[in-house]
Amino acid sequence: MKIRERHGRGRLAFCLVGFLAGFLLLAFRSFQLHAGIDKRVERMESRQRASQITLAPLRGTIFDAKGRELAVGLRVPSVFADPSEITRLSNAIAKVSPVLKMSRNDITRKMKSGSKKFVWLKRRVDPSTASRVRALKLPGLHVMTEGGRLYPDRELAAQILGVVGADGQGLEGIERFYDAFLRSQKLVVHTEKDAKGRSIFSRDIIFLEPEAGAHLYLTIDLTIQHLTEDELERAAVESGSKHAMAVVMEPRTGKILALASYPRVNPNRLDRTEPQGWRNRPVEEVYEPGSTFKIFTLAAALETESISPDEPILCRKGSLVVSGKVIRTHTDHEWLRPKDVLKFSDNIGAARVALKTGRRNLDRVIREFGFGQRTGIDFPGETRGLLAPAKGWRDVDLANIAFGQGIGVTAIQLAAAVSVIANGGSEVRPYLVERAVFSDGRSVDFRRSFTPKRVVSSRTVALLTDWMESVTAKDGTGIEAAMSKYRVAGKTGTAQKIDPATRKYAHDLVVSSFTGFAPVSNPELAGLFIFDQPRQADYGGTLAGPVFRKVMETALNYLNVPPDLEPPDESHDFLVSVADVTTVPSRAEFSPDTIPDVLGLTVREVLTEARKRSVRVRIVGSGVAVQQEPLPGASVANSKTWEVRFAPDRSRT
């Protein structure tokens, strides 16, 4: 019995100790919860108490180089609803639907799928729409001010500027690359939540306005950009080109004065623009440069002393077999000097120069020019281009790369590489933004401060400049790029494209281009103009050359660059007086086997007639045709070279 009582008292004592320990533990935990802060509980309470709504911030203005507005930040109204305040939902939806130009189904879906206390109905509406919404005086329907974006010149420089998303973040272009500067701190509206977790929106903050971000000043000159885009679009439409792009830059500083892509887009109407329309083609698109790349093939040969300037090069009158592949060219020369290889754009001559230079030497020098790597331009999405390691090049690959096939470059790479020749042989890094200026007066300078490396020697620069200038003289392929007031150094390019269906180069799919700089005596501008898959006037010299001339000459005049070329002497004694040529003379139809009558036609029109008959034409002068040899009606078969003289048409001045 006593043993049983002792066991009972032990169990009772054990239970008392257990209860006491539990009580002390609960008391300690209670004290901890009341006197201390548990982060988990704090987060739970925070989630239960509050929510937040992020409004689009007011972005800084983007200006061109002369302070003209390209993108402007606006305070714009947006419409939202508090469904809990709306007593007759169907009636409210019926009234607001025509004002917001939204279907009733869309509004109903938003009301039912969103928060019970806050739903965006339509963001960034015009002021008149906001006034009409307020005039409805519907409970639960509100208007709030947030940041918006306006592009005053619509399509102008659109692919440079980019676009802004619904929440005010930069999605493309400069808006994206410099988003951290353009965008102010997010304006966050904190809301309370009720016991069921629903947002309770305070009307006290409806009219809060965000502070603007920093302003950006670009290198782009609005006047030159406008000129470039207009001329590029005009030529692209006339030639039926699928795409087109252009770069105009200062070769010494790397400043981009114009960067154009065709087709154009309107950033104010995102609903009408496909995503691919925002591609800044000169920076993001890779293409085969064609004969414009011969500049750099010859540069490599000169730098490595693989050829001498007067060395004769065997061109075999238009065809060459390399590794079992036939390489062809449009010329029929037996021997050419390096200068004439560039002037006449002879593929065989360029291939022979490359084969003599060697894959390692060519690869090293063209990489020094920046091919196969990004230029570092301050723009998102820049690509490296396509340049395979030299160790994998076969002889036929080396020969093809010599005239710009089998290699992929970007327009900004090629323009920067040409600028190396224009500025005397030093590296250049292109850029688009000069500086950012904050509301408190602080500024950040983005101009490139670096010590440029020398890419090629002064000797190579001098020779290439002379050779490139010959391209635009008389019988060079770039005669239509020649200017009346400025000496021009340049190069034409017509590269075949691969047909996606056959995976082979197609004769009817080409990229036509012209690149160069002016004035030769003191280069101020370098330019590149490219047309993708034109249906008409497909040669680089006849399509891109005239656009280069018009844009660059107008831009040089606008910048007050002194001429370095004497005005042409117009007092010539031709068979037909220039004053008599006021319109194109009526002429009989000539068969494809005979020389036509071209008096009064332009250089482009004469070249078109020459291509129809596969006859070589020698162009002398510029303006309209005033004399031709042989005379109209002569047999094409007996006419090795057709010479046409041109003079300015005073009736058009």
XYZ file of C-alpha atoms in Angstrom:
653
model
C 0.000 0.000 0.000
C 2.758 2.425 0.990
C 4.618 1.612 -2.195
C 1.444 2.361 -4.217
C 1.046 5.740 -2.418
C 4.667 6.706 -3.101
C 4.223 5.978 -6.840
C 1.053 8.085 -6.890
C 2.751 11.065 -5.225
C 5.661 10.771 -7.718
C 3.331 10.846 -10.709
C 1.509 13.838 -9.241
C 4.790 15.695 -8.679
C 5.885 14.923 -12.233
C 2.620 16.280 -13.661
C 2.905 19.436 -11.535
C 6.443 20.039 -12.757
C 5.299 19.495 -16.365
C 2.381 21.891 -15.989
C 4.657 24.460 -14.347
C 7.249 24.204 -17.149
C 4.568 24.565 -19.805
C 3.098 27.558 -17.996
C 6.498 29.251 -17.776
C 7.162 28.561 -21.479
C 3.800 30.040 -22.484
C 4.397 33.037 -20.269
C 7.822 33.656 -21.824
C 6.457 33.330 -25.358
C 3.601 35.680 -24.520
C 6.057 38.230 -23.147
C 8.231 37.798 -26.276
C 5.307 38.423 -28.613
C 4.158 41.498 -26.702
C 7.489 43.069 -25.839
C 9.571 42.030 -28.870
C 9.045 42.149 -32.701
C 8.876 38.918 -34.636
C 9.843 39.617 -38.237
C 7.598 36.853 -39.539
C 4.608 38.279 -37.709
C 5.581 41.759 -38.902
C 5.636 40.590 -42.522
C 2.288 38.844 -42.108
C 0.748 41.926 -40.528
C 2.224 44.092 -43.269
C 0.703 41.894 -45.928
C -2.611 42.012 -44.136
C -2.539 45.779 -43.581
C -1.132 47.282 -46.752
C -0.571 46.920 -50.452
C 0.995 49.223 -53.033
C 0.330 50.459 -56.551
C 3.251 51.543 -58.735
C 2.613 54.490 -61.043
C 4.594 55.265 -64.195
C 7.252 57.880 -63.343
C 7.734 61.115 -65.268
C 10.742 60.535 -67.524
C 13.357 63.104 -68.467
C 13.342 64.792 -71.876
C 15.577 63.561 -74.701
C 17.117 66.347 -76.795
C 19.122 66.324 -80.016
C 22.630 67.832 -80.203
C 21.205 71.350 -80.511
C 18.660 71.085 -77.722
C 15.605 70.252 -79.826
C 13.090 67.941 -78.157
C 12.893 64.350 -79.403
C 11.047 62.694 -76.495
C 9.064 64.575 -73.871
C 7.795 63.482 -70.463
C 4.164 64.385 -69.797
C 1.788 64.228 -66.850
C -1.153 62.313 -68.221
C -4.419 61.087 -66.692
C -5.216 57.406 -66.199
C -8.603 55.938 -65.255
C -9.117 53.373 -62.507
C -12.085 51.953 -60.606
C -12.897 50.886 -57.054
C -15.454 48.098 -57.719
C -16.519 48.022 -54.061
C -17.915 51.550 -54.417
C -19.952 50.758 -57.524
C -23.536 49.826 -56.631
C -24.948 49.301 -60.123
C -22.056 47.708 -62.009
C -23.825 47.103 -65.335
C -25.128 50.658 -65.438
C -21.670 52.101 -64.686
C -20.047 49.929 -67.357
C -22.651 50.981 -69.924
C -21.897 54.664 -69.263
C -18.108 54.508 -69.198
C -17.712 52.110 -72.167
C -18.252 54.696 -74.961
C -16.184 57.314 -73.133
C -13.135 55.028 -72.867
C -13.861 53.429 -76.252
C -13.690 49.996 -74.675
C -16.126 47.140 -75.059
C -18.402 46.313 -72.144
C -16.992 42.792 -72.035
C -13.434 44.093 -71.629
C -14.445 46.401 -68.767
C -16.477 43.665 -67.071
C -13.568 41.232 -67.306
C -11.202 43.765 -65.725
C -13.651 44.553 -62.933
C -14.140 40.904 -62.016
C -10.589 39.617 -62.469
C -8.744 42.419 -60.675
C -8.651 43.667 -57.095
C -11.923 44.299 -55.309
C -10.722 47.800 -54.475
C -8.441 48.910 -57.354
C -8.578 48.133 -61.084
C -6.875 49.988 -63.938
C -9.442 50.584 -66.675
C -7.383 52.610 -69.138
C -3.984 54.225 -68.707
C -2.705 57.389 -70.389
C -5.930 58.773 -71.783
C -6.174 62.207 -73.362
C -7.336 65.148 -71.190
C -10.743 65.360 -72.886
C -11.447 61.697 -72.089
C -10.429 62.269 -68.470
C -12.802 65.272 -68.262
C -15.663 63.213 -69.645
C -14.979 60.455 -67.104
C -15.073 62.985 -64.260
C -18.272 64.477 -65.678
C -20.030 61.113 -65.312
C -19.689 61.483 -61.505
C -19.960 57.753 -61.064
C -19.115 56.406 -57.590
C -16.025 54.204 -57.742
C -14.684 55.727 -60.961
C -11.518 57.827 -60.522
C -8.787 59.619 -62.511
C -5.139 59.654 -61.441
C -2.140 61.506 -62.897
C 1.018 59.567 -63.843
C 3.975 59.866 -66.211
C 3.513 59.533 -69.982
C 5.670 59.911 -73.107
C 5.274 61.969 -76.275
C 7.476 61.904 -79.367
C 6.800 65.248 -81.105
C 8.312 64.259 -84.462
C 6.584 60.866 -84.551
C 8.651 58.532 -86.803
C 11.790 60.682 -86.742
C 14.634 58.826 -84.985
C 12.082 56.362 -83.571
C 14.363 53.309 -83.676
C 17.081 55.309 -81.909
C 14.823 56.634 -79.159
C 12.990 53.364 -78.543
C 9.773 52.992 -76.593
C 8.464 53.039 -73.029
C 6.258 50.374 -71.396
C 2.997 50.809 -69.501
C 4.761 51.174 -66.156
C 7.198 53.774 -67.490
C 10.179 51.474 -68.028
C 12.338 51.763 -71.162
C 11.812 48.773 -73.451
C 13.872 49.609 -76.541
C 16.590 51.968 -77.747
C 17.968 54.898 -75.785
C 14.909 54.715 -73.529
C 16.097 51.280 -72.434
C 19.878 51.777 -72.400
C 19.679 54.964 -70.299
C 16.570 53.975 -68.341
C 18.327 54.489 -64.998
C 18.943 58.151 -65.881
C 15.681 58.968 -67.648
C 13.451 57.342 -65.082
C 12.815 59.027 -61.751
C 12.212 57.083 -58.551
C 9.065 55.001 -58.849
C 6.021 56.678 -57.396
C 4.526 54.015 -55.140
C 1.038 54.556 -53.739
C 0.578 52.650 -50.459
C -2.939 51.481 -49.692
C -4.504 50.027 -46.575
C -6.216 46.637 -46.572
C -9.361 45.654 -44.771
C -9.831 42.496 -42.673
C -10.438 40.463 -45.834
C -7.218 41.674 -47.502
C -8.879 44.075 -49.956
C -7.124 47.349 -50.889
C -8.653 50.503 -49.466
C -7.552 53.336 -51.765
C -7.107 56.743 -50.149
C -8.378 59.653 -52.232
C -5.803 61.915 -50.596
C -3.099 60.711 -53.006
C -4.973 60.664 -56.282
C -3.331 63.837 -57.555
C 0.276 63.140 -56.579
C 2.666 63.894 -59.467
C 6.071 62.179 -59.847
C 9.297 64.127 -60.259
C 11.015 63.910 -63.676
C 14.211 61.960 -64.312
C 17.408 63.345 -65.889
C 17.418 64.911 -69.356
C 19.584 63.387 -72.103
C 21.393 65.255 -74.888
C 22.156 63.106 -77.948
C 24.817 63.445 -80.627
C 22.040 63.156 -83.237
C 21.436 66.316 -85.266
C 17.714 66.558 -85.977
C 18.254 68.253 -89.359
C 20.718 65.630 -90.640
C 18.593 62.814 -89.197
C 15.522 64.147 -90.998
C 17.437 64.495 -94.271
C 18.897 60.997 -93.985
C 15.581 59.313 -93.196
C 13.726 61.121 -95.999
C 16.293 60.330 -98.686
C 16.682 56.749 -97.488
C 12.936 56.182 -97.564
C 12.503 57.832 -100.969
C 15.182 55.658 -102.584
C 13.958 52.519 -100.798
C 10.413 53.042 -102.053
C 11.528 53.841 -105.615
C 13.793 50.778 -105.767
C 11.336 48.475 -104.000
C 13.858 47.645 -101.276
C 12.743 45.390 -98.443
C 14.815 47.237 -95.830
C 17.324 50.077 -95.753
C 19.667 51.664 -93.220
C 22.190 54.483 -92.967
C 24.885 55.914 -90.688
C 26.321 59.452 -90.753
C 29.075 60.154 -88.226
C 32.065 62.323 -87.376
C 35.111 60.165 -88.157
C 37.394 61.887 -85.646
C 35.106 61.858 -82.598
C 32.751 58.931 -83.159
C 29.661 61.142 -82.781
C 26.659 59.691 -84.607
C 24.834 62.534 -86.383
C 22.223 60.312 -88.039
C 21.242 56.662 -87.676
C 18.335 55.608 -89.868
C 16.280 52.451 -90.409
C 13.575 51.800 -93.011
C 10.658 51.056 -92.710
C 9.968 53.694 -90.067
C 7.676 53.354 -87.029
C 5.627 55.777 -84.923
C 6.333 55.396 -81.185
C 3.142 57.314 -80.384
C 1.091 54.488 -81.957
C 2.394 51.261 -80.503
C -0.801 49.485 -81.490
C 0.177 49.862 -85.152
C 3.767 48.638 -84.862
C 5.106 45.092 -85.011
C 7.877 44.273 -82.484
C 10.478 43.752 -85.230
C 9.807 47.299 -86.437
C 11.792 48.613 -83.459
C 15.043 47.024 -84.627
C 17.784 49.620 -85.019
C 19.189 47.906 -88.085
C 22.612 49.617 -88.246
C 23.403 48.297 -84.757
C 21.469 45.039 -84.546
C 21.383 43.611 -88.083
C 24.179 41.584 -89.671
C 24.682 41.616 -93.454
C 27.353 40.635 -95.976
C 29.123 43.869 -96.988
C 30.123 42.900 -100.498
C 32.711 45.005 -102.311
C 32.852 47.730 -99.638
C 34.998 45.211 -97.722
C 37.704 45.397 -100.400
C 38.920 48.553 -98.632
C 40.013 46.463 -95.670
C 41.405 43.615 -97.760
C 43.739 46.088 -99.433
C 44.489 47.724 -96.065
C 45.649 44.343 -94.710
C 47.800 43.732 -97.781
C 49.452 47.157 -97.470
C 49.977 46.917 -93.706
C 51.645 43.516 -93.984
C 53.554 44.573 -97.117
C 52.057 41.636 -98.996
C 51.695 43.818 -102.098
C 53.263 47.011 -103.375
C 51.093 49.930 -104.542
C 52.083 49.535 -108.213
C 52.178 45.751 -108.296
C 50.294 44.262 -111.277
C 47.628 41.751 -110.276
C 46.450 39.028 -112.651
C 42.648 39.216 -112.921
C 42.139 36.650 -115.713
C 39.327 38.591 -117.368
C 36.578 37.754 -114.947
C 36.898 34.236 -113.485
C 39.124 32.341 -111.067
C 38.938 28.764 -109.745
C 39.791 28.400 -106.032
C 39.419 25.041 -104.262
C 37.220 23.821 -107.090
C 34.908 26.842 -106.830
C 34.582 29.427 -109.612
C 34.815 33.078 -108.574
C 33.505 35.591 -111.084
C 33.534 39.353 -111.522
C 31.746 41.818 -113.792
C 34.977 43.263 -115.239
C 37.133 41.766 -117.989
C 40.640 43.018 -117.153
C 43.714 40.852 -117.576
C 45.963 42.882 -115.254
C 45.129 45.594 -112.708
C 47.049 47.624 -110.156
C 45.683 47.521 -106.560
C 44.217 51.022 -107.042
C 42.259 49.834 -110.066
C 41.102 46.688 -108.256
C 39.278 49.078 -105.923
C 38.267 51.557 -108.626
C 36.696 48.946 -110.889
C 35.668 46.713 -107.947
C 37.294 43.600 -109.385
C 36.507 40.452 -107.361
C 39.284 38.388 -108.908
C 41.863 41.044 -108.107
C 40.652 41.280 -104.495
C 40.703 37.492 -104.123
C 44.277 37.307 -105.426
C 45.350 40.064 -103.020
C 43.811 38.160 -100.096
C 45.396 34.850 -101.100
C 48.776 36.561 -101.273
C 48.215 38.303 -97.917
C 47.289 35.077 -96.144
C 44.527 34.171 -93.728
C 46.404 35.092 -90.541
C 47.458 38.530 -91.769
C 44.020 39.351 -93.161
C 42.276 38.138 -90.016
C 44.579 40.125 -87.722
C 44.173 43.429 -89.563
C 40.410 43.290 -90.103
C 39.949 42.495 -86.416
C 42.064 45.572 -85.647
C 39.467 47.519 -87.650
C 36.807 46.165 -85.273
C 35.175 43.409 -87.304
C 34.023 40.382 -85.341
C 33.507 42.422 -82.160
C 31.117 45.009 -80.779
C 31.982 48.671 -81.241
C 30.691 49.421 -77.738
C 28.101 51.918 -78.940
C 25.744 52.991 -76.151
C 22.739 51.120 -77.480
C 21.161 47.794 -76.488
C 21.297 44.703 -78.663
C 24.521 45.387 -80.578
C 25.797 42.246 -82.311
C 29.369 41.134 -82.996
C 28.837 40.249 -86.623
C 30.013 36.934 -88.074
C 33.730 36.296 -88.465
C 34.920 32.717 -88.088
C 38.406 31.999 -86.663
C 41.066 32.221 -89.379
C 42.371 28.721 -88.646
C 39.208 27.304 -90.143
C 39.317 29.313 -93.376
C 39.819 27.400 -96.590
C 41.363 29.172 -99.586
C 37.912 29.691 -101.082
C 36.737 31.231 -97.789
C 39.701 33.595 -97.814
C 38.958 34.559 -101.418
C 35.270 35.193 -100.692
C 35.962 37.285 -97.579
C 38.260 39.443 -99.725
C 35.235 40.887 -101.533
C 32.798 40.797 -98.627
C 31.022 37.452 -98.983
C 31.115 34.804 -96.263
C 31.520 37.429 -93.550
C 28.810 39.237 -91.561
C 29.179 42.818 -90.317
C 26.931 45.512 -88.881
C 26.545 48.929 -90.463
C 27.942 50.604 -87.363
C 31.048 48.375 -87.545
C 31.650 49.252 -91.192
C 31.028 52.975 -90.672
C 33.474 52.991 -87.741
C 36.052 51.096 -89.820
C 35.757 53.568 -92.707
C 36.148 56.375 -90.161
C 39.551 54.916 -89.267
C 40.713 55.688 -92.821
C 39.032 59.106 -92.728
C 40.606 60.217 -89.442
C 44.154 59.239 -90.347
C 44.306 55.641 -89.086
C 43.178 55.775 -85.450
C 40.536 53.722 -83.659
C 37.116 55.328 -83.311
C 34.283 54.411 -80.953
C 30.816 55.524 -82.037
C 28.400 56.912 -79.451
C 24.912 58.451 -79.295
C 24.570 60.324 -75.992
C 26.653 63.334 -74.939
C 25.452 63.954 -71.383
C 22.693 63.648 -68.794
C 21.519 66.695 -66.827
C 19.598 66.356 -63.545
C 16.995 68.732 -62.148
C 19.412 69.933 -59.447
C 21.978 70.994 -62.051
C 24.273 67.974 -61.789
C 25.445 66.469 -65.077
C 27.143 63.296 -66.284
C 29.337 63.477 -69.397
C 29.195 60.369 -71.609
C 31.677 61.515 -74.246
C 34.292 58.863 -74.844
C 37.560 59.658 -73.115
C 40.073 57.057 -74.227
C 43.431 56.922 -75.936
C 42.730 55.532 -79.404
C 45.101 52.926 -80.734
C 46.582 53.264 -84.201
C 45.002 50.735 -86.530
C 46.906 51.372 -89.774
C 49.876 53.503 -90.766
C 49.737 56.967 -92.318
C 51.146 55.485 -95.531
C 48.302 52.987 -95.777
C 45.756 55.739 -95.060
C 47.184 57.975 -97.789
C 47.145 55.205 -100.387
C 43.656 53.995 -99.524
C 42.266 57.544 -99.531
C 43.680 58.124 -103.012
C 42.360 54.781 -104.231
C 38.907 55.368 -102.718
C 38.755 58.801 -104.334
C 39.396 57.191 -107.717
C 36.207 55.145 -107.193
C 34.140 58.345 -107.539
C 36.100 59.725 -110.511
C 35.023 59.380 -114.136
C 34.930 55.646 -114.934
C 34.942 54.468 -111.308
C 31.995 52.442 -110.014
C 31.008 55.249 -107.622
C 30.771 58.130 -110.099
C 27.220 58.927 -108.961
C 28.450 59.591 -105.437
C 30.751 62.393 -106.642
C 29.889 65.891 -105.401
C 30.196 69.258 -107.108
C 31.857 71.066 -104.169
C 33.621 68.352 -102.177
C 36.130 65.635 -103.010
C 34.735 62.210 -102.110
C 36.511 58.986 -101.186
C 34.268 55.944 -101.188
C 33.454 52.419 -102.240
C 30.462 50.714 -103.806
C 29.113 47.341 -102.745
C 26.694 44.847 -104.289
C 26.573 41.590 -102.335
C 24.524 38.566 -103.264
C 22.274 37.122 -100.553
C 21.586 33.510 -99.748
C 18.179 32.290 -100.882
C 16.504 30.664 -97.830
C 14.884 28.050 -100.075
C 18.006 26.848 -101.910
C 20.641 27.857 -99.298
C 22.714 29.215 -102.200
C 23.613 32.719 -103.314
C 20.892 34.134 -105.541
C 21.559 36.603 -108.373
C 18.243 38.397 -107.827
C 18.715 38.885 -104.056
C 21.340 41.511 -103.304
C 22.392 44.131 -100.775
C 23.421 47.402 -102.441
C 25.550 49.878 -100.549
C 27.928 52.808 -100.684
C 30.312 54.045 -98.001
C 32.791 56.883 -97.924
C 33.835 60.212 -96.459
C 34.215 63.865 -97.440
C 35.815 66.276 -97.955
C 38.948 64.285 -98.755
C 41.255 67.180 -97.828
C 39.827 67.342 -94.283
C 37.202 64.634 -93.652
C 34.298 65.948 -91.567
C 31.690 63.263 -92.240
C 31.719 59.533 -92.936
C 28.607 57.811 -94.232
C 27.185 54.422 -95.141
C 23.932 53.732 -97.014
C 22.550 50.212 -97.472
C 19.525 48.862 -99.390
C 18.371 45.286 -98.840
C 16.844 43.365 -101.727
C 16.007 46.216 -104.126
C 13.895 45.222 -107.098
C 15.280 48.005 -109.309
C 18.659 49.780 -109.692
C 20.333 47.071 -107.677
C 23.966 48.192 -108.022
C 25.515 49.965 -105.051
C 26.897 52.722 -107.262
C 23.600 53.542 -108.952
C 21.265 53.132 -105.971
C 23.192 53.928 -102.782
C 25.732 56.261 -104.419
C 23.273 59.054 -105.313
C 21.681 58.892 -101.844
C 25.138 59.229 -100.269
C 25.844 62.265 -102.460
C 22.550 64.016 -101.697
C 22.663 63.473 -97.932
C 26.366 64.103 -97.390
C 26.634 67.167 -99.621
C 23.556 68.751 -98.061
C 24.842 67.939 -94.562
C 28.277 69.418 -95.300
C 26.663 72.612 -96.586
C 24.439 72.729 -93.494
C 27.502 72.368 -91.243
C 29.281 75.169 -93.177
C 32.182 72.928 -94.178
C 34.417 74.778 -96.689
C 34.482 73.213 -100.184
C 37.698 71.568 -101.346
C 36.752 71.296 -105.012
C 36.674 74.034 -107.641
C 33.308 74.520 -109.376
C 33.194 72.669 -112.708
C 33.740 74.641 -115.883
C 30.386 74.667 -117.628
C 31.551 76.328 -120.880
C 31.986 73.161 -122.964
C 31.510 72.899 -126.728
C 29.318 69.799 -127.043
C 27.378 68.563 -130.040
C 24.139 69.573 -128.334
C 23.870 72.814 -126.393
C 22.944 72.355 -122.752
C 20.481 75.236 -123.058
C 18.602 73.302 -125.737
C 18.126 70.268 -123.496
C 15.062 71.283 -121.485
C 13.184 67.995 -121.695
C 13.935 64.480 -122.772
C 13.716 64.505 -126.612
C 11.133 62.283 -128.233
C 12.863 59.253 -129.649
C 12.035 56.179 -131.631
C 12.109 52.781 -129.975
C 15.520 51.134 -130.233
C 15.987 47.379 -130.122
C 18.116 45.756 -127.390
C 20.776 45.142 -130.050
C 21.342 48.826 -130.831
C 22.608 51.894 -128.985
C 19.633 54.047 -127.900
C 19.231 57.819 -128.021
C 19.883 59.037 -124.460
C 20.263 62.813 -124.935
C 18.597 64.564 -121.995
C 18.644 61.541 -119.705
C 20.282 61.451 -116.274
C 23.283 59.309 -115.368
C 21.053 56.770 -113.629
C 18.747 56.492 -116.658
C 21.708 56.017 -118.999
C 23.183 53.303 -116.781
C 19.818 51.532 -116.781
C 19.817 51.521 -120.610
C 23.403 50.236 -120.600
C 22.543 47.347 -118.277
C 19.640 46.341 -120.520
C 22.141 45.875 -123.354
C 25.064 44.516 -121.283
C 27.322 47.203 -122.738
C 30.052 49.069 -120.868
C 29.399 52.780 -120.568
C 31.932 55.536 -119.848
C 30.390 58.444 -117.977
C 31.971 61.892 -118.417
C 30.663 64.790 -116.320
C 27.356 64.999 -114.477
C 23.854 66.330 -115.031
C 22.049 65.307 -118.257
C 23.407 63.572 -121.353
C 24.473 66.030 -124.066
C 26.657 63.887 -126.328
C 27.102 60.182 -127.020
C 29.468 57.986 -128.980
C 28.570 55.763 -130.854
C 25.511 57.547 -132.202
C 21.969 56.161 -131.701
C 21.198 53.086 -133.796
C 24.737 51.687 -133.818
C 25.083 47.952 -133.214
C 25.811 46.931 -129.622
C 27.958 44.054 -130.868
C 30.342 46.524 -132.559
C 30.456 48.915 -129.578
C 32.950 47.833 -126.931
C 32.581 51.046 -124.930
C 29.722 53.517 -125.079
C 30.808 57.014 -124.016
C 28.200 59.494 -122.825
C 29.025 63.078 -121.870
C 26.958 64.963 -119.313
C 26.606 68.611 -118.337
C 24.483 70.516 -115.782
C 20.925 71.093 -116.943
C 20.296 74.809 -116.436
C 16.576 74.352 -116.964
C 16.425 72.542 -113.597
C 18.338 75.146 -111.599
